[in-house]
PDB file of C-alpha atoms in Angstrom:
ATOM      1  CA  MET A  10      57.120 -87.675  55.470  1.00  0.00           C
ATOM      2  CA  ALA A  11      55.764 -91.005  56.464  1.00  0.00           C
ATOM      3  CA  ARG A  12      54.487 -93.307  53.763  1.00  0.00           C
ATOM      4  CA  THR A  13      50.722 -93.558  53.591  1.00  0.00           C
ATOM      5  CA  LEU A  14      48.355 -95.914  51.858  1.00  0.00           C
ATOM      6  CA  ILE A  15      44.886 -94.538  51.219  1.00  0.00           C
ATOM      7  CA  GLN A  16      42.100 -96.512  49.615  1.00  0.00           C
ATOM      8  CA  ALA A  17      39.109 -94.368  48.769  1.00  0.00           C
ATOM      9  CA  PRO A  18      37.018 -94.481  45.597  1.00  0.00           C
ATOM     10  CA  ALA A  19      37.536 -91.629  43.130  1.00  0.00           C
ATOM     11  CA  SER A  20      33.836 -91.421  42.314  1.00  0.00           C
ATOM     12  CA  ALA A  21      30.543 -92.352  43.898  1.00  0.00           C
ATOM     13  CA  ARG A  22      26.810 -91.876  43.448  1.00  0.00           C
ATOM     14  CA  ARG A  23      25.075 -89.306  45.633  1.00  0.00           C
ATOM     15  CA  GLY A  24      24.057 -90.866  48.916  1.00  0.00           C
ATOM     16  CA  GLU A  25      26.275 -93.884  48.416  1.00  0.00           C
ATOM     17  CA  ILE A  26      28.265 -95.074  51.411  1.00  0.00           C
ATOM     18  CA  VAL A  27      31.912 -95.394  50.503  1.00  0.00           C
ATOM     19  CA  GLU A  28      34.544 -97.224  52.484  1.00  0.00           C
ATOM     20  CA  VAL A  29      37.750 -95.359  53.190  1.00  0.00           C
ATOM     21  CA  ARG A  30      40.801 -97.246  54.431  1.00  0.00           C
ATOM     22  CA  VAL A  31      43.986 -95.546  55.514  1.00  0.00           C
ATOM     23  CA  THR A  32      47.329 -96.696  56.863  1.00  0.00           C
ATOM     24  CA  ILE A  33      50.409 -94.718  57.685  1.00  0.00           C
ATOM     25  CA  ALA A  34      53.937 -95.904  58.371  1.00  0.00           C
ATOM     26  CA  HIS A  35      54.644 -95.215  62.034  1.00  0.00           C
ATOM     27  CA  PRO A  36      56.268 -97.331  64.782  1.00  0.00           C
ATOM     28  CA  MET A  37      53.639 -96.483  67.499  1.00  0.00           C
ATOM     29  CA  GLU A  38      56.200 -97.021  70.251  1.00  0.00           C
ATOM     30  CA  THR A  39      54.142 -97.593  73.397  1.00  0.00           C
ATOM     31  CA  GLY A  40      56.456 -96.260  76.078  1.00  0.00           C
ATOM     32  CA  TYR A  41      56.116 -99.523  78.028  1.00  0.00           C
ATOM     33  CA  ARG A  42      58.658-101.564  76.118  1.00  0.00           C
ATOM     34  CA  PRO A  43      62.334-101.932  77.051  1.00  0.00           C
ATOM     35  CA  GLY A  44      64.857-101.501  74.255  1.00  0.00           C
ATOM     36  CA  ALA A  45      68.000-103.525  73.563  1.00  0.00           C
ATOM     37  CA  ASP A  46      69.856-101.767  76.396  1.00  0.00           C
ATOM     38  CA  GLY A  47      67.157-102.576  78.960  1.00  0.00           C
ATOM     39  CA  ARG A  48      65.884 -99.031  79.269  1.00  0.00           C
ATOM     40  CA  VAL A  49      62.278 -98.237  78.463  1.00  0.00           C
ATOM     41  CA  LEU A  50      61.915 -96.673  75.034  1.00  0.00           C
ATOM     42  CA  PRO A  51      60.209 -93.276  75.121  1.00  0.00           C
ATOM     43  CA  ARG A  52      56.661 -93.129  73.858  1.00  0.00           C
ATOM     44  CA  ASP A  53      56.197 -92.108  70.241  1.00  0.00           C
ATOM     45  CA  ILE A  54      52.652 -92.536  68.980  1.00  0.00           C
ATOM     46  CA  LEU A  55      50.173 -90.861  66.689  1.00  0.00           C
ATOM     47  CA  ARG A  56      47.511 -89.321  68.861  1.00  0.00           C
ATOM     48  CA  ARG A  57      44.848 -88.029  66.570  1.00  0.00           C
ATOM     49  CA  PHE A  58      43.472 -88.777  63.137  1.00  0.00           C
ATOM     50  CA  THR A  59      40.985 -86.451  61.470  1.00  0.00           C
ATOM     51  CA  CYS A  60      39.118 -86.828  58.201  1.00  0.00           C
ATOM     52  CA  ARG A  61      37.585 -83.728  56.639  1.00  0.00           C
ATOM     53  CA  TYR A  62      35.162 -83.956  53.744  1.00  0.00           C
ATOM     54  CA  GLY A  63      34.588 -80.703  51.895  1.00  0.00           C
ATOM     55  CA  GLY A  64      36.289 -78.857  54.751  1.00  0.00           C
ATOM     56  CA  GLU A  65      34.084 -80.318  57.471  1.00  0.00           C
ATOM     57  CA  VAL A  66      35.211 -82.867  60.035  1.00  0.00           C
ATOM     58  CA  VAL A  67      33.270 -86.068  59.423  1.00  0.00           C
ATOM     59  CA  PHE A  68      35.395 -88.513  61.362  1.00  0.00           C
ATOM     60  CA  ALA A  69      38.011 -88.191  64.067  1.00  0.00           C
ATOM     61  CA  ALA A  70      39.776 -90.764  66.160  1.00  0.00           C
ATOM     62  CA  GLU A  71      41.969 -90.557  69.215  1.00  0.00           C
ATOM     63  CA  LEU A  72      44.672 -93.182  69.109  1.00  0.00           C
ATOM     64  CA  HIS A  73      46.302 -94.706  72.157  1.00  0.00           C
ATOM     65  CA  PRO A  74      49.492 -96.738  72.687  1.00  0.00           C
ATOM     66  CA  ALA A  75      47.608-100.005  72.107  1.00  0.00           C
ATOM     67  CA  ILE A  76      47.082 -99.224  68.422  1.00  0.00           C
ATOM     68  CA  ALA A  77      49.308-101.518  66.374  1.00  0.00           C
ATOM     69  CA  ALA A  78      52.310-100.183  64.486  1.00  0.00           C
ATOM     70  CA  ASN A  79      51.491 -98.604  61.129  1.00  0.00           C
ATOM     71  CA  PRO A  80      48.002 -97.544  62.260  1.00  0.00           C
ATOM     72  CA  TYR A  81      45.190 -98.812  60.080  1.00  0.00           C
ATOM     73  CA  LEU A  82      41.740 -97.266  60.158  1.00  0.00           C
ATOM     74  CA  ALA A  83      38.690 -98.090  58.095  1.00  0.00           C
ATOM     75  CA  PHE A  84      35.470 -96.110  58.113  1.00  0.00           C
ATOM     76  CA  HIS A  85      32.452 -95.411  55.934  1.00  0.00           C
ATOM     77  CA  VAL A  86      31.532 -91.979  54.613  1.00  0.00           C
ATOM     78  CA  ARG A  87      28.245 -90.992  53.000  1.00  0.00           C
ATOM     79  CA  ALA A  88      29.002 -89.288  49.661  1.00  0.00           C
ATOM     80  CA  GLU A  89      26.882 -86.140  49.441  1.00  0.00           C
ATOM     81  CA  ALA A  90      28.758 -83.745  47.146  1.00  0.00           C
ATOM     82  CA  SER A  91      31.973 -83.608  45.144  1.00  0.00           C
ATOM     83  CA  GLY A  92      34.877 -82.469  47.257  1.00  0.00           C
ATOM     84  CA  THR A  93      38.178 -83.431  48.752  1.00  0.00           C
ATOM     85  CA  LEU A  94      38.736 -85.916  51.504  1.00  0.00           C
ATOM     86  CA  GLU A  95      41.521 -84.614  53.697  1.00  0.00           C
ATOM     87  CA  PHE A  96      43.286 -86.924  56.129  1.00  0.00           C
ATOM     88  CA  GLU A  97      45.367 -85.536  58.949  1.00  0.00           C
ATOM     89  CA  TRP A  98      47.549 -87.350  61.459  1.00  0.00           C
ATOM     90  CA  VAL A  99      49.002 -85.604  64.500  1.00  0.00           C
ATOM     91  CA  GLY A 100      51.351 -87.270  66.968  1.00  0.00           C
ATOM     92  CA  ASP A 101      54.132 -87.076  69.511  1.00  0.00           C
ATOM     93  CA  ASN A 102      57.367 -85.204  68.776  1.00  0.00           C
ATOM     94  CA  GLY A 103      55.576 -82.731  66.524  1.00  0.00           C
ATOM     95  CA  PHE A 104      54.444 -85.316  63.973  1.00  0.00           C
ATOM     96  CA  ALA A 105      51.906 -83.895  61.542  1.00  0.00           C
ATOM     97  CA  GLN A 106      50.951 -85.040  58.070  1.00  0.00           C
ATOM     98  CA  VAL A 107      48.102 -84.227  55.718  1.00  0.00           C
ATOM     99  CA  GLU A 108      47.022 -86.175  52.643  1.00  0.00           C
ATOM    100  CA  GLN A 109      44.200 -85.417  50.231  1.00  0.00           C
ATOM    101  CA  ARG A 110      42.028 -87.392  47.833  1.00  0.00           C
ATOM    102  CA  ALA A 111      39.383 -86.018  45.491  1.00  0.00           C
ATOM    103  CA  LEU A 112      35.928 -87.588  45.539  1.00  0.00           C
ATOM    104  CA  GLN A 113      33.686 -87.062  42.512  1.00  0.00           C
ATOM    105  CA  VAL A 114      29.983 -87.429  43.264  1.00  0.00           C
ATOM    106  CA  ALA A 115      27.602 -87.962  40.366  1.00  0.00           C
TER     107      ALA A 115
ATOM    108  CA  PHE B  18      50.172 -79.708  71.484  1.00  0.00           C
ATOM    109  CA  ALA B  19      47.643 -77.752  69.535  1.00  0.00           C
ATOM    110  CA  PHE B  20      44.768 -80.082  70.345  1.00  0.00           C
ATOM    111  CA  ALA B  21      43.276 -80.977  73.692  1.00  0.00           C
ATOM    112  CA  PHE B  22      44.138 -84.530  74.583  1.00  0.00           C
ATOM    113  CA  ASN B  23      42.000 -86.175  77.204  1.00  0.00           C
ATOM    114  CA  LYS B  24      44.517 -86.775  79.981  1.00  0.00           C
ATOM    115  CA  THR B  25      42.052 -88.600  82.222  1.00  0.00           C
ATOM    116  CA  ALA B  26      41.180 -90.994  79.435  1.00  0.00           C
ATOM    117  CA  PHE B  27      44.802 -91.577  78.608  1.00  0.00           C
ATOM    118  CA  ASP B  28      45.592 -92.606  82.166  1.00  0.00           C
ATOM    119  CA  ALA B  29      42.460 -94.697  82.527  1.00  0.00           C
ATOM    120  CA  LYS B  30      43.296 -98.165  83.754  1.00  0.00           C
ATOM    121  CA  SER B  31      39.820 -99.644  83.823  1.00  0.00           C
ATOM    122  CA  ILE B  32      36.847 -99.737  81.505  1.00  0.00           C
ATOM    123  CA  ALA B  33      34.655 -97.708  83.866  1.00  0.00           C
ATOM    124  CA  ASP B  34      37.307 -94.967  84.239  1.00  0.00           C
ATOM    125  CA  ALA B  35      37.717 -94.617  80.495  1.00  0.00           C
ATOM    126  CA  VAL B  36      33.984 -94.429  79.874  1.00  0.00           C
ATOM    127  CA  LYS B  37      33.614 -91.849  82.619  1.00  0.00           C
ATOM    128  CA  ALA B  38      36.455 -89.768  81.155  1.00  0.00           C
ATOM    129  CA  TYR B  39      34.376 -89.315  78.015  1.00  0.00           C
ATOM    130  CA  GLY B  40      31.267 -88.392  79.947  1.00  0.00           C
ATOM    131  CA  GLY B  41      29.456 -91.719  79.778  1.00  0.00           C
ATOM    132  CA  ALA B  42      27.413 -93.228  82.592  1.00  0.00           C
ATOM    133  CA  ALA B  43      27.958 -96.767  83.865  1.00  0.00           C
ATOM    134  CA  PRO B  44      27.820 -98.932  80.726  1.00  0.00           C
ATOM    135  CA  ALA B  45      25.124-101.538  80.179  1.00  0.00           C
ATOM    136  CA  GLU B  46      25.512-104.555  77.914  1.00  0.00           C
ATOM    137  CA  SER B  47      23.653-104.124  74.635  1.00  0.00           C
ATOM    138  CA  LYS B  48      22.960-106.112  71.492  1.00  0.00           C
ATOM    139  CA  ASP B  49      23.081-102.886  69.465  1.00  0.00           C
ATOM    140  CA  VAL B  50      26.842-102.692  69.777  1.00  0.00           C
ATOM    141  CA  THR B  51      28.896-105.180  67.822  1.00  0.00           C
ATOM    142  CA  LEU B  52      32.524-106.026  68.290  1.00  0.00           C
ATOM    143  CA  THR B  53      34.339-108.141  65.740  1.00  0.00           C
ATOM    144  CA  ALA B  54      37.631-109.618  66.853  1.00  0.00           C
ATOM    145  CA  PRO B  55      39.307-113.003  66.419  1.00  0.00           C
ATOM    146  CA  ASP B  56      38.761-115.753  69.031  1.00  0.00           C
ATOM    147  CA  ILE B  57      42.465-116.449  69.066  1.00  0.00           C
ATOM    148  CA  ALA B  58      45.084-113.916  68.073  1.00  0.00           C
ATOM    149  CA  GLU B  59      48.331-115.619  67.164  1.00  0.00           C
ATOM    150  CA  ASN B  60      50.250-112.363  67.246  1.00  0.00           C
ATOM    151  CA  GLY B  61      49.295-109.862  69.950  1.00  0.00           C
ATOM    152  CA  ALA B  62      51.100-107.065  68.115  1.00  0.00           C
ATOM    153  CA  VAL B  63      48.445-106.943  65.399  1.00  0.00           C
ATOM    154  CA  VAL B  64      44.903-107.878  66.373  1.00  0.00           C
ATOM    155  CA  PRO B  65      42.218-106.729  63.934  1.00  0.00           C
ATOM    156  CA  MET B  66      39.159-105.259  65.621  1.00  0.00           C
ATOM    157  CA  ALA B  67      35.960-103.757  64.275  1.00  0.00           C
ATOM    158  CA  VAL B  68      33.225-101.944  66.154  1.00  0.00           C
ATOM    159  CA  ALA B  69      29.804-101.018  64.893  1.00  0.00           C
ATOM    160  CA  SER B  70      26.567 -99.864  66.419  1.00  0.00           C
ATOM    161  CA  SER B  71      22.988 -99.410  65.319  1.00  0.00           C
ATOM    162  CA  LEU B  72      22.122 -97.034  68.168  1.00  0.00           C
ATOM    163  CA  PRO B  73      20.824 -93.562  67.273  1.00  0.00           C
ATOM    164  CA  ASN B  74      22.420 -90.301  68.502  1.00  0.00           C
ATOM    165  CA  LEU B  75      25.882 -91.732  68.912  1.00  0.00           C
ATOM    166  CA  LYS B  76      28.701 -89.518  70.082  1.00  0.00           C
ATOM    167  CA  HIS B  77      31.690 -91.801  70.555  1.00  0.00           C
ATOM    168  CA  LEU B  78      32.671 -95.399  70.033  1.00  0.00           C
ATOM    169  CA  LEU B  79      35.482 -96.675  72.241  1.00  0.00           C
ATOM    170  CA  VAL B  80      37.593 -99.800  71.985  1.00  0.00           C
ATOM    171  CA  LEU B  81      39.209-101.106  75.143  1.00  0.00           C
ATOM    172  CA  VAL B  82      41.389-104.058  76.089  1.00  0.00           C
ATOM    173  CA  GLU B  83      40.932-104.786  79.769  1.00  0.00           C
ATOM    174  CA  LYS B  84      44.357-106.184  80.631  1.00  0.00           C
ATOM    175  CA  ASN B  85      46.535-103.776  78.672  1.00  0.00           C
ATOM    176  CA  PRO B  86      48.671-101.339  80.722  1.00  0.00           C
ATOM    177  CA  SER B  87      46.294 -98.579  79.651  1.00  0.00           C
ATOM    178  CA  ALA B  88      42.919 -99.976  78.753  1.00  0.00           C
ATOM    179  CA  LEU B  89      41.853 -97.569  76.039  1.00  0.00           C
ATOM    180  CA  VAL B  90      42.800 -98.468  72.468  1.00  0.00           C
ATOM    181  CA  ALA B  91      40.970 -95.878  70.429  1.00  0.00           C
ATOM    182  CA  LYS B  92      38.130 -93.402  70.544  1.00  0.00           C
ATOM    183  CA  PHE B  93      36.157 -92.761  67.391  1.00  0.00           C
ATOM    184  CA  ASP B  94      34.068 -89.621  66.996  1.00  0.00           C
ATOM    185  CA  VAL B  95      30.843 -90.333  65.142  1.00  0.00           C
ATOM    186  CA  SER B  96      29.229 -87.711  62.913  1.00  0.00           C
ATOM    187  CA  ASP B  97      26.125 -87.750  60.732  1.00  0.00           C
ATOM    188  CA  ALA B  98      28.247 -88.149  57.611  1.00  0.00           C
ATOM    189  CA  VAL B  99      29.853 -91.431  58.647  1.00  0.00           C
ATOM    190  CA  GLU B 100      28.452 -94.852  59.369  1.00  0.00           C
ATOM    191  CA  PRO B 101      29.166 -95.968  62.951  1.00  0.00           C
ATOM    192  CA  ASN B 102      31.279 -98.857  61.708  1.00  0.00           C
ATOM    193  CA  PHE B 103      35.033 -98.631  62.154  1.00  0.00           C
ATOM    194  CA  SER B 104      37.910-101.036  62.089  1.00  0.00           C
ATOM    195  CA  THR B 105      41.481-100.846  63.205  1.00  0.00           C
ATOM    196  CA  ARG B 106      44.322-103.014  64.492  1.00  0.00           C
ATOM    197  CA  ALA B 107      45.357-103.134  68.120  1.00  0.00           C
ATOM    198  CA  LYS B 108      48.113-104.520  70.302  1.00  0.00           C
ATOM    199  CA  MET B 109      47.304-106.914  73.143  1.00  0.00           C
ATOM    200  CA  GLY B 110      49.753-107.852  75.881  1.00  0.00           C
ATOM    201  CA  GLN B 111      47.926-110.988  76.951  1.00  0.00           C
ATOM    202  CA  THR B 112      44.639-112.859  76.725  1.00  0.00           C
ATOM    203  CA  SER B 113      41.933-110.439  77.787  1.00  0.00           C
ATOM    204  CA  ASP B 114      38.371-109.297  77.377  1.00  0.00           C
ATOM    205  CA  VAL B 115      37.960-106.699  74.647  1.00  0.00           C
ATOM    206  CA  TYR B 116      35.188-104.125  75.012  1.00  0.00           C
ATOM    207  CA  ALA B 117      33.428-101.932  72.498  1.00  0.00           C
ATOM    208  CA  VAL B 118      31.589 -99.083  74.200  1.00  0.00           C
ATOM    209  CA  ALA B 119      29.120 -96.754  72.511  1.00  0.00           C
ATOM    210  CA  ILE B 120      28.416 -93.407  74.179  1.00  0.00           C
ATOM    211  CA  THR B 121      25.312 -91.576  73.046  1.00  0.00           C
ATOM    212  CA  LYS B 122      24.694 -87.823  72.971  1.00  0.00           C
ATOM    213  CA  ASP B 123      22.686 -88.060  76.206  1.00  0.00           C
ATOM    214  CA  ASN B 124      25.702 -89.729  77.880  1.00  0.00           C
ATOM    215  CA  LYS B 125      24.328 -93.249  78.087  1.00  0.00           C
ATOM    216  CA  ALA B 126      26.883 -95.974  77.557  1.00  0.00           C
ATOM    217  CA  PHE B 127      26.381 -99.436  76.063  1.00  0.00           C
ATOM    218  CA  PHE B 128      28.974-102.120  75.608  1.00  0.00           C
ATOM    219  CA  ALA B 129      29.724-105.402  73.924  1.00  0.00           C
ATOM    220  CA  LYS B 130      32.579-107.635  74.985  1.00  0.00           C
ATOM    221  CA  LYS B 131      34.505-110.568  73.670  1.00  0.00           C
ATOM    222  CA  GLU B 132      37.413-112.574  74.993  1.00  0.00           C
ATOM    223  CA  VAL B 133      40.418-112.735  72.699  1.00  0.00           C
ATOM    224  CA  LYS B 134      43.066-115.342  73.458  1.00  0.00           C
ATOM    225  CA  VAL B 135      46.591-114.221  72.690  1.00  0.00           C
ATOM    226  CA  THR B 136      49.267-116.811  72.043  1.00  0.00           C
ATOM    227  CA  LEU B 137      52.128-114.324  71.593  1.00  0.00           C
ATOM    228  CA  GLY B 138      51.994-111.012  73.466  1.00  0.00           C
ATOM    229  CA  GLY B 139      52.434-107.744  71.612  1.00  0.00           C
ATOM    230  CA  CYS B 140      54.295-105.732  74.216  1.00  0.00           C
ATOM    231  CA  GLY B 141      57.857-106.932  73.704  1.00  0.00           C
ATOM    232  CA  GLY B 142      59.673-109.094  76.253  1.00  0.00           C
TER     233      GLY B 142
END
């Protein structure tokens, strides 16, 4: 499991726009870079990030080799109802990780 | 892989190719798309970038770096529940124009661009 850092508020008012920031530890090896032995290192990147809110996809991103190591994403979600925010990363070599955070809407 | 990855977009070398791969028409410059990036990036391995748009009916927001080996950096899918305002960090091999492209649901494309000077490239070597 890769280490993740998720910053999302635990509670919000209905209709409030909350900022969600996520990072995950990942090298994002581009596949263009030679290693110490002069051979090009094989590509190893995260390809897709999905955020579900109450089971529905609200935000998705396709990541490409030019995303910096330890991908950081920040986005803004409109809080409508209490539910879980579910973050999913999928990548090369079968990488898959899911994290959840509860969001309480008053 | 369990998800469909846009092969055409992945191989896209130019801005126009990448926009076309996601169904957008030839992009026009627009004030309704904003791109926030530093004027000078000291370290090309980590360049903070933010894109936002005030256009209605948005489908995708793309970030592209023209002189990278593959131009596309990221594609963000916009839904009604999120604000079209995203930030991330990108790698840049050399000084280049950076583009933010907004594609609307009726396949129109609008862009904003900014030159970012890189003093130390982010692609090894």
